[in-house]
XYZ file of C-alpha atoms in Angstrom:
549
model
C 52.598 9.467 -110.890
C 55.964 9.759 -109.859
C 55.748 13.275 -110.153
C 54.768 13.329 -107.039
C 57.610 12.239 -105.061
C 59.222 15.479 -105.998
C 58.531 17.237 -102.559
C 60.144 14.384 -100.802
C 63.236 14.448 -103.151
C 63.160 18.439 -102.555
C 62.793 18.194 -98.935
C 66.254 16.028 -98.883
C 67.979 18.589 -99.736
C 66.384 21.911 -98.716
C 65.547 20.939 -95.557
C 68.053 18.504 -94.027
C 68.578 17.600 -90.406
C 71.293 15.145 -89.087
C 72.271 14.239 -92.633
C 71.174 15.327 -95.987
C 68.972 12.094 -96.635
C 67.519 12.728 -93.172
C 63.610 13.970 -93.657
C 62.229 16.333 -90.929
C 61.186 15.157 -87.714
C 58.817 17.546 -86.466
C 56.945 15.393 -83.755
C 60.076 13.970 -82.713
C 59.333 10.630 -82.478
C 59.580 8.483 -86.375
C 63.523 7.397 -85.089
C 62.542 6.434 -81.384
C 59.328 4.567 -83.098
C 60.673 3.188 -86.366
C 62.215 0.306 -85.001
C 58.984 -0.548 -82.428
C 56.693 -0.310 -85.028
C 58.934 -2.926 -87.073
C 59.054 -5.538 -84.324
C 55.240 -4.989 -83.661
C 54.615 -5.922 -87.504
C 57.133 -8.693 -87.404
C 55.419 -10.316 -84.279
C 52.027 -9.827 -85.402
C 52.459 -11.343 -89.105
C 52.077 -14.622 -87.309
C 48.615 -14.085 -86.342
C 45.223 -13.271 -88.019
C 44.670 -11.202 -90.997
C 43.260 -7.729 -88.571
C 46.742 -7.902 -86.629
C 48.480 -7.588 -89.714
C 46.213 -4.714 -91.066
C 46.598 -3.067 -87.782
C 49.963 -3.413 -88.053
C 50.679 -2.050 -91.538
C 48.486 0.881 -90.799
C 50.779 1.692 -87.778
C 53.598 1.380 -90.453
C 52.084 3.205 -92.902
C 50.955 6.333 -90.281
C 54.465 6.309 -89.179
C 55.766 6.399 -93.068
C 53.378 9.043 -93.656
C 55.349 11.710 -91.975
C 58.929 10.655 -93.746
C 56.877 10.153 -97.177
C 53.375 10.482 -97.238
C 53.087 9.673 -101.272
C 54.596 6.134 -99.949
C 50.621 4.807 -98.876
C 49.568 5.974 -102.562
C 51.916 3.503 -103.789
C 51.611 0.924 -101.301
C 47.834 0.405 -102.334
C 47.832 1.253 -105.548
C 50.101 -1.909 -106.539
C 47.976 -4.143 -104.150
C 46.151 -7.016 -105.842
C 42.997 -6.416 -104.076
C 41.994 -2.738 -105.161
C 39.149 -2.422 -103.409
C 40.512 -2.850 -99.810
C 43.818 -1.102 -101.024
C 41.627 1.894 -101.717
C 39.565 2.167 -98.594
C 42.589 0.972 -96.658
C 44.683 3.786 -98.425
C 41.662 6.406 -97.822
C 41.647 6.084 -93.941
C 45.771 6.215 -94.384
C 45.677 9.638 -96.070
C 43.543 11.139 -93.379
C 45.237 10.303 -90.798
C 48.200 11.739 -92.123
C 46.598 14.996 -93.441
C 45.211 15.403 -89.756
C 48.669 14.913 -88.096
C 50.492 17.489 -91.186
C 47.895 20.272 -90.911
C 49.435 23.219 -89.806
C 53.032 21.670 -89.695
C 54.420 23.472 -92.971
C 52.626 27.050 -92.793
C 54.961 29.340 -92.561
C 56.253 29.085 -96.210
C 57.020 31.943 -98.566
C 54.778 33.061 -101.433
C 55.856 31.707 -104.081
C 56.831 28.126 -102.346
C 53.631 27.830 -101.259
C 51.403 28.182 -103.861
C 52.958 28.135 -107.376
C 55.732 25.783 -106.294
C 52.705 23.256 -105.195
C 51.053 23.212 -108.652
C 52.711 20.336 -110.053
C 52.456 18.392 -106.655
C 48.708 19.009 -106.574
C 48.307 17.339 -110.415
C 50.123 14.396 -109.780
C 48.124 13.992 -106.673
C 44.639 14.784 -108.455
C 46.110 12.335 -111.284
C 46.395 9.711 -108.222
C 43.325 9.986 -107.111
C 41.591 10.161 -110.496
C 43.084 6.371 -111.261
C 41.956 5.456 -107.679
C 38.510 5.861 -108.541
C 39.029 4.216 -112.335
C 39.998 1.062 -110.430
C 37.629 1.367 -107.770
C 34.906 1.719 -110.248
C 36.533 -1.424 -112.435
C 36.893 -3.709 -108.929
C 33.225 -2.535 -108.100
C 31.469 -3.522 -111.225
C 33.640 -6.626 -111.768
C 32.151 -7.747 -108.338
C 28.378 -7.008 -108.673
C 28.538 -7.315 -112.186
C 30.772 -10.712 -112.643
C 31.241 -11.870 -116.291
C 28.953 -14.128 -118.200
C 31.516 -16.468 -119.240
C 32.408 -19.312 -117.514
C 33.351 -18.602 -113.909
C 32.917 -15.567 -113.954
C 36.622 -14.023 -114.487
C 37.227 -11.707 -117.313
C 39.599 -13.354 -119.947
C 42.306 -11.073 -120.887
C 44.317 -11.851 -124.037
C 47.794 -11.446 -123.742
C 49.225 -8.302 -126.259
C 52.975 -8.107 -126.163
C 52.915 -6.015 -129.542
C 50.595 -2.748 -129.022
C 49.662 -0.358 -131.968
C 52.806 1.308 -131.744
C 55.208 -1.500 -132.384
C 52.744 -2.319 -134.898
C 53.435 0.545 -136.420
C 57.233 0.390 -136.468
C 57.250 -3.041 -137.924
C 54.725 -1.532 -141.008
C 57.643 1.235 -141.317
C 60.002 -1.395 -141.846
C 57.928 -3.688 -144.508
C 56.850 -0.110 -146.158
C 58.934 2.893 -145.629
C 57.153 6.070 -145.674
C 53.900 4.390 -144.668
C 53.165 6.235 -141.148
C 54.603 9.595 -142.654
C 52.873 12.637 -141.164
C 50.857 14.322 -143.098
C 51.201 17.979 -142.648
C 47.688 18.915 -144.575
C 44.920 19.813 -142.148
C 47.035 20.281 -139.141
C 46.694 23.260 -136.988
C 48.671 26.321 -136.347
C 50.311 24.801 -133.090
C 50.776 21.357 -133.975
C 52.947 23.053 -137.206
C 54.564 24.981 -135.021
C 55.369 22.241 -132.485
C 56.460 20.131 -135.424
C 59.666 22.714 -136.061
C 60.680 21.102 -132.863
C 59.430 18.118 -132.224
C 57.767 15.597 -135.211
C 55.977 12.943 -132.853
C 56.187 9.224 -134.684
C 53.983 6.937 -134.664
C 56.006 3.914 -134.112
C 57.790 5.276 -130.834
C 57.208 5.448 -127.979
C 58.839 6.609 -124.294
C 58.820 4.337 -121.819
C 56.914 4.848 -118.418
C 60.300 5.091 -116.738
C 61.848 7.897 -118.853
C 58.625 9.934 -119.075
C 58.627 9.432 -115.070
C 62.460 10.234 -114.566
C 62.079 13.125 -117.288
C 58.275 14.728 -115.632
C 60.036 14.339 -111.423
C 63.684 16.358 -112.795
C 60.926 19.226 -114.689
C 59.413 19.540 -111.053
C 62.754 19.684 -108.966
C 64.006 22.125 -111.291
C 60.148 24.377 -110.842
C 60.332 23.856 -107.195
C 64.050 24.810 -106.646
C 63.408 27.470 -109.145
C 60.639 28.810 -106.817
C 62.361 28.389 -103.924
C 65.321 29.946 -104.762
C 63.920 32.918 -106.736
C 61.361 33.566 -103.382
C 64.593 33.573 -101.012
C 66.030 35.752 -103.073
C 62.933 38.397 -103.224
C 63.044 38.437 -99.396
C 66.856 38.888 -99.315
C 66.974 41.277 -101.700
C 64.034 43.886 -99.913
C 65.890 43.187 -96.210
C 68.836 44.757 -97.927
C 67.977 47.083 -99.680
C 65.768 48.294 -96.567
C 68.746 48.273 -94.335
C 70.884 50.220 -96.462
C 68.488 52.942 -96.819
C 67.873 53.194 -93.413
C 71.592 54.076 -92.800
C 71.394 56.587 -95.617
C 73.945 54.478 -98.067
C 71.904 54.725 -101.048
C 74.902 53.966 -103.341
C 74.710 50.488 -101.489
C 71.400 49.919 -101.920
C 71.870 50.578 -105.884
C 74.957 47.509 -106.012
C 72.678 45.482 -103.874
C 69.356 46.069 -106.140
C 71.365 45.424 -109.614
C 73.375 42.341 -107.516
C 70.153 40.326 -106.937
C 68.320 41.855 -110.179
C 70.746 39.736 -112.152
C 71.080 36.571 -109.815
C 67.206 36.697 -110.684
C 67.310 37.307 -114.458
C 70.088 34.756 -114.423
C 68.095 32.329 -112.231
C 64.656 32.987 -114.881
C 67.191 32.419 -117.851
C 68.744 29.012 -116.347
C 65.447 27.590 -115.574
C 64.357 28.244 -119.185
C 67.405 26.250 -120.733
C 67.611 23.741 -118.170
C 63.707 22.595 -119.258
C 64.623 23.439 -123.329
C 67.539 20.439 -122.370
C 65.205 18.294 -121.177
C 62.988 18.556 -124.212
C 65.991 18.482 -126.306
C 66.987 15.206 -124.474
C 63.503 13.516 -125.148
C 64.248 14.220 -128.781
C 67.432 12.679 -128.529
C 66.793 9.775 -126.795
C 64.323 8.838 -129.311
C 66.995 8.825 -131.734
C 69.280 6.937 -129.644
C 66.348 4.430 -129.460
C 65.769 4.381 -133.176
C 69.505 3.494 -133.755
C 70.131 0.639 -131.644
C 66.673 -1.161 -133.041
C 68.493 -0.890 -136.207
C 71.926 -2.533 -134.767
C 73.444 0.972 -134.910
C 75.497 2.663 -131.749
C 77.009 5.542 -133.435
C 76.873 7.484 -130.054
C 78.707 4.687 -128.518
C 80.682 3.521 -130.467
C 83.647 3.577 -128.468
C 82.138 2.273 -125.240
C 80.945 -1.338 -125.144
C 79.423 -2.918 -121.549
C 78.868 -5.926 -121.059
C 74.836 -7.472 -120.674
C 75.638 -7.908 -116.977
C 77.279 -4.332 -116.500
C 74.599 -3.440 -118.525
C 71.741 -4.212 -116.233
C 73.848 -3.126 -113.166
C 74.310 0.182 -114.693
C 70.880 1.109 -115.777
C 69.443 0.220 -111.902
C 71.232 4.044 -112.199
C 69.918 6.038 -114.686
C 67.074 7.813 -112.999
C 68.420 8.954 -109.916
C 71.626 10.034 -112.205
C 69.006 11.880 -114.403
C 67.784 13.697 -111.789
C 70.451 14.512 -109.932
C 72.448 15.817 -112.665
C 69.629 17.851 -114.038
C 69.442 20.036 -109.982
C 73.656 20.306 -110.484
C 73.324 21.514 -114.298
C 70.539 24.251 -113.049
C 72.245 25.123 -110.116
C 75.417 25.371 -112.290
C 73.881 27.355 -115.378
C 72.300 29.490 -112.216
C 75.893 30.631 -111.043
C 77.644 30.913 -114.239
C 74.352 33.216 -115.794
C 73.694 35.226 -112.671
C 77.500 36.214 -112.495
C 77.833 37.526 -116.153
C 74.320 39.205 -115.712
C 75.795 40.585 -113.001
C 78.521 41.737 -114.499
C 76.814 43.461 -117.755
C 74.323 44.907 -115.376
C 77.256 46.441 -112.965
C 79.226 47.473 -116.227
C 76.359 49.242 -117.731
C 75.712 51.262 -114.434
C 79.374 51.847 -114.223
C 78.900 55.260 -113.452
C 76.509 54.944 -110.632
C 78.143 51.484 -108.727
C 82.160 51.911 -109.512
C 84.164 55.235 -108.567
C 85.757 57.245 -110.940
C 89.084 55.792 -109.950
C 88.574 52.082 -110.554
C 86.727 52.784 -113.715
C 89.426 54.843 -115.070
C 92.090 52.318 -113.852
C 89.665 49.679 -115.996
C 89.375 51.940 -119.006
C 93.118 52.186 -119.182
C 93.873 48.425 -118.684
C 91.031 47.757 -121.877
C 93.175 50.423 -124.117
C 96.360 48.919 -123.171
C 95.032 45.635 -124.356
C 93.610 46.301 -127.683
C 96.630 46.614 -129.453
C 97.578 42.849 -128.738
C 93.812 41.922 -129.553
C 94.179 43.772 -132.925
C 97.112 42.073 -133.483
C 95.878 38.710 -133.437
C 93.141 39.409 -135.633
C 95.088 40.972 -138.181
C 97.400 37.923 -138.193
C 94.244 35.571 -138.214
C 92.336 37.240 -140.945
C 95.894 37.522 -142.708
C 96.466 33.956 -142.735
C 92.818 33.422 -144.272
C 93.543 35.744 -147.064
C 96.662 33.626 -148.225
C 94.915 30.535 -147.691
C 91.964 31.350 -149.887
C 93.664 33.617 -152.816
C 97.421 33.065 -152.792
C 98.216 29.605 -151.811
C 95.200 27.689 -153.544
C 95.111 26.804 -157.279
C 92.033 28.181 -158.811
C 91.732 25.583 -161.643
C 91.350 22.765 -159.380
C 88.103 22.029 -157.340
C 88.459 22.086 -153.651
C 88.554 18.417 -153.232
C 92.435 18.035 -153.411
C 95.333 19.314 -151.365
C 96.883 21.396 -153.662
C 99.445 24.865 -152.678
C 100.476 26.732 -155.612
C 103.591 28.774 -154.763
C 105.382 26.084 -152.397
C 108.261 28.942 -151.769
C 106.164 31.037 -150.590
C 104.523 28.651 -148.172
C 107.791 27.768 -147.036
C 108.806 31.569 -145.966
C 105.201 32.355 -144.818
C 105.444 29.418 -142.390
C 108.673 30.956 -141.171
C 107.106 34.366 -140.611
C 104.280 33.373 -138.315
C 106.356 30.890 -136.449
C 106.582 33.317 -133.461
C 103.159 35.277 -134.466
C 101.291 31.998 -134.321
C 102.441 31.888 -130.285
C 99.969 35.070 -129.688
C 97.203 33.677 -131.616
C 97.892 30.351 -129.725
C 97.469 31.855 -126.697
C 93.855 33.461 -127.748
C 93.113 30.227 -129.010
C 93.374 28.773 -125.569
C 91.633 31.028 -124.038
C 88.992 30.529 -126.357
C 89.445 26.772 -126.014
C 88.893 27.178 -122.267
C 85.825 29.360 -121.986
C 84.154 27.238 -124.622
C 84.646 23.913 -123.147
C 83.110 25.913 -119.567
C 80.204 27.571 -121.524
C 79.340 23.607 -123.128
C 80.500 21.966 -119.531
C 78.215 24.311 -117.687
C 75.182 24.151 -120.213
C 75.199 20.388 -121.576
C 76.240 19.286 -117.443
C 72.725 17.728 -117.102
C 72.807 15.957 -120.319
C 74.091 12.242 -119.808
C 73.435 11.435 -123.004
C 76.592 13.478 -124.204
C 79.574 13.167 -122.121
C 82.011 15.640 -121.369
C 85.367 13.730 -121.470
C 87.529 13.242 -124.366
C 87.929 9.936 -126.475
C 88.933 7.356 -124.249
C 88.314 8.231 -120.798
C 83.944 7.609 -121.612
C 84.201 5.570 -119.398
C 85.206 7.239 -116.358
C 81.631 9.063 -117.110
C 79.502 7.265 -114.866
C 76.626 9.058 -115.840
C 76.996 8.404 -119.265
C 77.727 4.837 -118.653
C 74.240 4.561 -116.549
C 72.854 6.037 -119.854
C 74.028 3.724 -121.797
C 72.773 0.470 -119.954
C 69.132 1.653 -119.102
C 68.902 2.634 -123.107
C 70.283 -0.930 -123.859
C 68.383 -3.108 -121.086
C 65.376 -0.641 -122.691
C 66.161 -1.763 -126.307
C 66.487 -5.838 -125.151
C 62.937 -5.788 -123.412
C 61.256 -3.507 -126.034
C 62.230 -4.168 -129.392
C 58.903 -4.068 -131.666
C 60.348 -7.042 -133.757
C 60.996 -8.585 -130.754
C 57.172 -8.345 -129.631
C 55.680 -8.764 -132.933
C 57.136 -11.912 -133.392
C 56.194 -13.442 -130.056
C 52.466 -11.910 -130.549
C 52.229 -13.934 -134.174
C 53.698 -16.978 -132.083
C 50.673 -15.993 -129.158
C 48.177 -15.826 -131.658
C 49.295 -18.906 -133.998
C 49.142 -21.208 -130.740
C 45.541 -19.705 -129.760
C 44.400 -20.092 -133.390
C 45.325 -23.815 -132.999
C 43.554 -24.528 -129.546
C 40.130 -25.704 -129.416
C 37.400 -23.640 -128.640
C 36.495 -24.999 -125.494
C 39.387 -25.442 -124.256
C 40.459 -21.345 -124.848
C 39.120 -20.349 -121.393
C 39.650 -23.071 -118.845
C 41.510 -26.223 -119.683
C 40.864 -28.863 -117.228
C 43.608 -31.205 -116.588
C 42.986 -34.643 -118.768
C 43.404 -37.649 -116.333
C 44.576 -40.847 -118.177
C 41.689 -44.002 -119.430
C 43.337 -46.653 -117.274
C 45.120 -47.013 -114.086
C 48.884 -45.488 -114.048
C 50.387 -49.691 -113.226
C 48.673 -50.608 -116.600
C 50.358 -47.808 -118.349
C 53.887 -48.157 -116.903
C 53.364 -52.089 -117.786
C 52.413 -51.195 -121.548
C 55.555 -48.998 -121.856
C 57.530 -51.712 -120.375
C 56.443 -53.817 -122.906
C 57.030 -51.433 -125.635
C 60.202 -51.118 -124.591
C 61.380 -55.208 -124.393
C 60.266 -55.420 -127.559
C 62.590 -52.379 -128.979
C 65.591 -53.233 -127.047
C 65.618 -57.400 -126.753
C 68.851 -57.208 -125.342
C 67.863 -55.480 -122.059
C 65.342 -58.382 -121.190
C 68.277 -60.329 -119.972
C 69.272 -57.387 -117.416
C 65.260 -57.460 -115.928
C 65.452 -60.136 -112.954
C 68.867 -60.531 -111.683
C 69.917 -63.470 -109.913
C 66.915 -65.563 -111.355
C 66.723 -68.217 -113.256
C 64.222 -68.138 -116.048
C 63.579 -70.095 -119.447
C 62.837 -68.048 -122.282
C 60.962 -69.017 -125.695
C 61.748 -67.620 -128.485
C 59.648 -65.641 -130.718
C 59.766 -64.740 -134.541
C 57.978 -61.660 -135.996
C 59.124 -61.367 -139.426
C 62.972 -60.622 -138.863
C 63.032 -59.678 -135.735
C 63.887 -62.724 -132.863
C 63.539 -62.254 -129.330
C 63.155 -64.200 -126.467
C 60.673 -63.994 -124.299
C 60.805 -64.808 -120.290
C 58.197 -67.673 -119.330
C-alpha cells in the first residue's frame, strides 16, 4: 500500500516550489489555511462528536491537495471501519472534484504508463476497503453466537513460516524444495531466486523495496519523455537552419542518453532484486548468531533502534541517486561509442586524425606493460616454482635468479604501477557508481564503516528486525500461549469475570493479622504502643507466645 505514496515522494522533487519538500500549491491557499484549519480543530475537539468530524474533514480536504493518499491511511487504521470507510469515501470525492483538470497537461509517457503502478496500489486500497467493509458489515448484522457476541481471536505470535524455520532447525533438509513437477518458469526463476519456506520479508522491506521500484519507473518515464521532446525540438531547429551535421551529433547525443537511461533502469531494478536476495541472507545469519557482513561494526541496542527509524527513507533515496548516477555514467560512454563509431560523419577529419595519432603514439607504452605483465607470469608459473611440490607451500627454486629479476623490474614495475592505478581508479568508479544504491555493501574501506551512514541505518533496522522476529523467539512464547490456555478452564477461556472474595475485606485483613502474630510472636509487643496490656501465655507444642487480653 505504500506504493502509493510514490507520486507524492516524486512530486518533491520534480516539481518543487519554495523549497524542495514544498508540494504544489495550485489554488493558492493550503499555507494561508493550514494554520486556521488547525486552530478550528483544536477549538472544536472540546465539543460534540459532529464538530470534531467536521473538523477533521476540513483537515483532511485541506491535506488532500498536499497528499491525497494521506485520507486512505487516516481511515484505514481507524478502529471503527465502517465510519472510516464512508467517512474516507466522501473525503476522496471531494478531493478528486477539486484535482480534476489540475494536472492535464502532462507528457505521454508521464501520463499514462508512469501512472500504472499508482493506479494498482490504489485499486489494491480500495479492494481491502471493501474486505473490511464487508467483515465490519457482517460482524454487525451477523454478531457471533458465543457469548456476547464478540469474535474470540486467539493470539498467534508463531505463523506457518516460523513454524517452518524452527522444523529446519530440529530436521535439516525437511522444507527442501522439491524441483520434480515444477514448471518451466518457476525453474527458471529458481536460477535466481530459490523462495524458502521458513522466511519471510517483512511488511516494511517489501514496502520500502515496492515505493524505490516505482520512483525509479516514474523518474524513468519522466526523464526518458523529456528527453523525446528535447530531442525532436532540436533536431527540428537544426534542420530548419540547414545544419544537418548538427542535427546528426544531436540525434546520436540523446540516442545514447536514452539507451543509457533504458540500460540504468534495468540494473538499478536487477539491484533491487539482488538486494532482496541478500537481505534474506543477512537475515538468515544473524538468527544463527552470525554477522559476517558486520563484523567490524558493532552498535549499540539504543543506536540500534535510532538508526533503523532510517533505513527506508535511506533506501529510497539512495536507490533515485544510484539511477540517476548509473544514468550519467552509461549515457556518457554510450555516447561516446555511439560518437566514435560515427566518427566519420560527427568529428572532422582534423580532430580525428589528431586522435588517431595520439592512440598510435600510445600503444607502444600499452604494449609495454603487457609484455612486462605477462612476462612476470611466465617466471612465476615455470621458472621460479618447484614442480615437485604441490602449490600449497611458498617455495622459489632458483633464489639468484629471483634476486636479479627483482632488480630488473624495479623501474619496469613503475609503468605497470601506473596502469594499475588507473585500473584501480576506474574500477572502484564502475563498483561506486553501480553498487551506490546498495546499503547493504558499503563503499569505504576497513575502518571508516562507520562513517557510512547508510550502511549503519542498514544495519540497525536488520538488527531491531532480527530482535522482534526471531522464529525461536515466537515459537517459544506461542508454546508458553498455548500451555497457559491448555491449563485454563473452559468457561473461563472467553470472559473471566472478576472473583469477589466470601467475606467482608475487615474479616480478611483481621485473619491475616492473626496469621501473622502467630508467625512472628515478637511483633505482638510493637501492636499498641503506649498501652498497657496483660498478656497470657499460650503453649502449642513448642511454640510459646503470649497473647494480649
Amino acid at each position: 500500500m505504500f506504493g502509493a505514496t510514490s507520486s507524492t515522494c516524486l512530486n518533491m522533487f520534480l516539481q518543487p516550489r519554495n523549497g524542495i519538500f514544498q508540494m504544489p500549491d495550485p489554488a493558492g491557499w493550503v499555507q494561508g489555511e493550514w494554520s486556521y484549519h488547525s486552530n478550528l480543530i483544536l477549538n472544536k475537539l472540546s465539543k460534540n462528536i459532529s464538530s470534531v468530524l467536521i473538523s477533521f474533514s476540513e483537515y483532511c480536504h485541506c491535506s488532500c491537495v498536499r497528499d491525497p493518499v494521506l485520507p486512505i491511511f487516516a481511515c484505514l487504521t481507524t478502529d471503527n471501519r465502517l465510519v472510516g470507510f464512508f467517512f474516507k469515501l466522501g473525503i476522496e470525492f471531494q478531493c478528486m472534484k477539486y484535482l480534476k483538470g489540475e494536472y492535464q497537461k502532462e507528457l505521454f509517457y508521464l501520463t499514462y504508463l508512469g501512472l500504472v503502478p499508482i493506479t494498482l496500489c490504489l485499486a489494491f486500497i480500495w479492494m481491502r476497503f471493501g474486505i473490511l467493509l464487508y467483515r465490519e458489515v457482517r460482524k454487525k448484522w451477523f454478531p457471533s453466537e458465543r457469548r456476547g457476541g464478540e469474535e474470540i481471536r486467539d493470539t498467534r505470535l508463531a505463523r506457518e513460516t516460523e513454524i517452518a524455520h524452527m522444523r529446519e532447525l530440529l530436521y535439516p533438509g525437511s522444507i527442501s524444495g522439491n524441483m520434480v513437477g515444477l514448471n518451466w518458469f518457476s525453474t527458471l526463476l529458481r536460477c535466481f531466486y530459490k523462495p524458502r519456506k521458513d522466511f519471510k520479508f517483512s511488511t516494511q522491506f517489501i514496502s520500502t523495496t515496492l515505493v524505490s521500484a516505482l520512483m525509479i519507473l516514474q523518474v524513468f518515464m519522466a526523464v526518458l519523455s523529456l528527453m523525446d521532446v528535447m530531442r525532436r525540438v532540436y533536431i527540428e531547429k537544426y534542420k530548419t537552419h540547414g545544419d544537418t551535421s548538427s542535427a546528426n551529433f544531436v540525434d546520436v547525443l540523446f540516442g545514447g542518453i536514452e539507451a543509457g537511461l533504458v540500460l540504468s533502469a534495468v540494473i538499478s531494478l536487477l539491484m533491487l532484486l539482488h538486494f532482496m536476495k541478500c537481505h534474506r541472507e543477512h537475515v538468515l545469519q544473524l538468527y544463527q548468531g552470525q554477522a559476517i557482513y558486520s563484523k567490524d561494526l558493532l552498535l549499540t541496542p539504543a543506536a540500534s533502534v535510532g538508526k533503523s527509524l532510517r533505513y527506508s527513507g535511506y533506501q529510497i533515496a539512495y536507490t533515485l541517486l544510484g539511477f540517476g548516477t548509473l544514468t550519467i555514467f552509461l549515457s556518457t560512454v554510450v555516447a561516446a561509442l555511439a560518437i566514435v563509431f560515427k566518427s566519420k560523419e560527427l568529428l572532422a577529419p582534423e580532430l580525428w586524425k589528431h586522435l588517431k595519432e595520439t592512440g598510435i603514439a600510445f600503444l607502444p607504452t600499452l604494449a609495454l606493460a603487457i609484455f612486462l605483465m605477462l612476462f612476470q607470469l611466465f617466471l612465476t608459473h615455470f621458472v621460479f616454482r618447484y614442480s615437485n611440490y604441490p602449490n600449497i607451500t611458498v617455495t622459489i627454486d632458483n633464489r639468484r635468479l629471483f634476486s636479479i629479476m627483482s632488480y630488473f623490474f624495479f623501474f619496469y614495475n613503475i609503468i605497470l604501477g601506473l596502469f594499475s592505478g588507473f585500473m584501480r581508479i576506474l574500477k572502484g568508479m564502475l563498483l561506486g557508481v553501480i553498487f551506490i544504491s546498495r546499503i547493504d555493501r558499503t563503499s569505504l574501506m576497513q575502518g571508516f564503516q562507520a562513517w557510512d551512514k547508510a550502511f549503519v541505518a542498514y544495519l540497525g533496522f536488520v538488527t531491531v528486525l532480527v530482535a522482534h522476529s526471531h522464529p525461536v523467539m515466537l515459537v517459544f512464547c506461542q508454546l508458553l500461549i498455548d500451555r497457559k490456555k491448555d491449563h485454563q478452564p473452559p468457561q473461563d477461556r472467553f470472559m473471566r469475570e472478576p472473583r469477589r472474595p466470601r467475606m467482608s475485606q475487615k474479616a480478611v485483613n483481621r485473619w491475616f493479622l492473626a496469621v501473622t502474630l502467630l508467625r512472628n510472636p515478637s511483633f505482638i509487643k510493637y501492636r499498641r504502643q503506649g498501652r498497657h496490656f496483660t498478656a497470657s501465655v499460650v503453649t502449642f507444642g513448642s511454640v510459646n507466645f503470649d497473647v494480649p487480653v
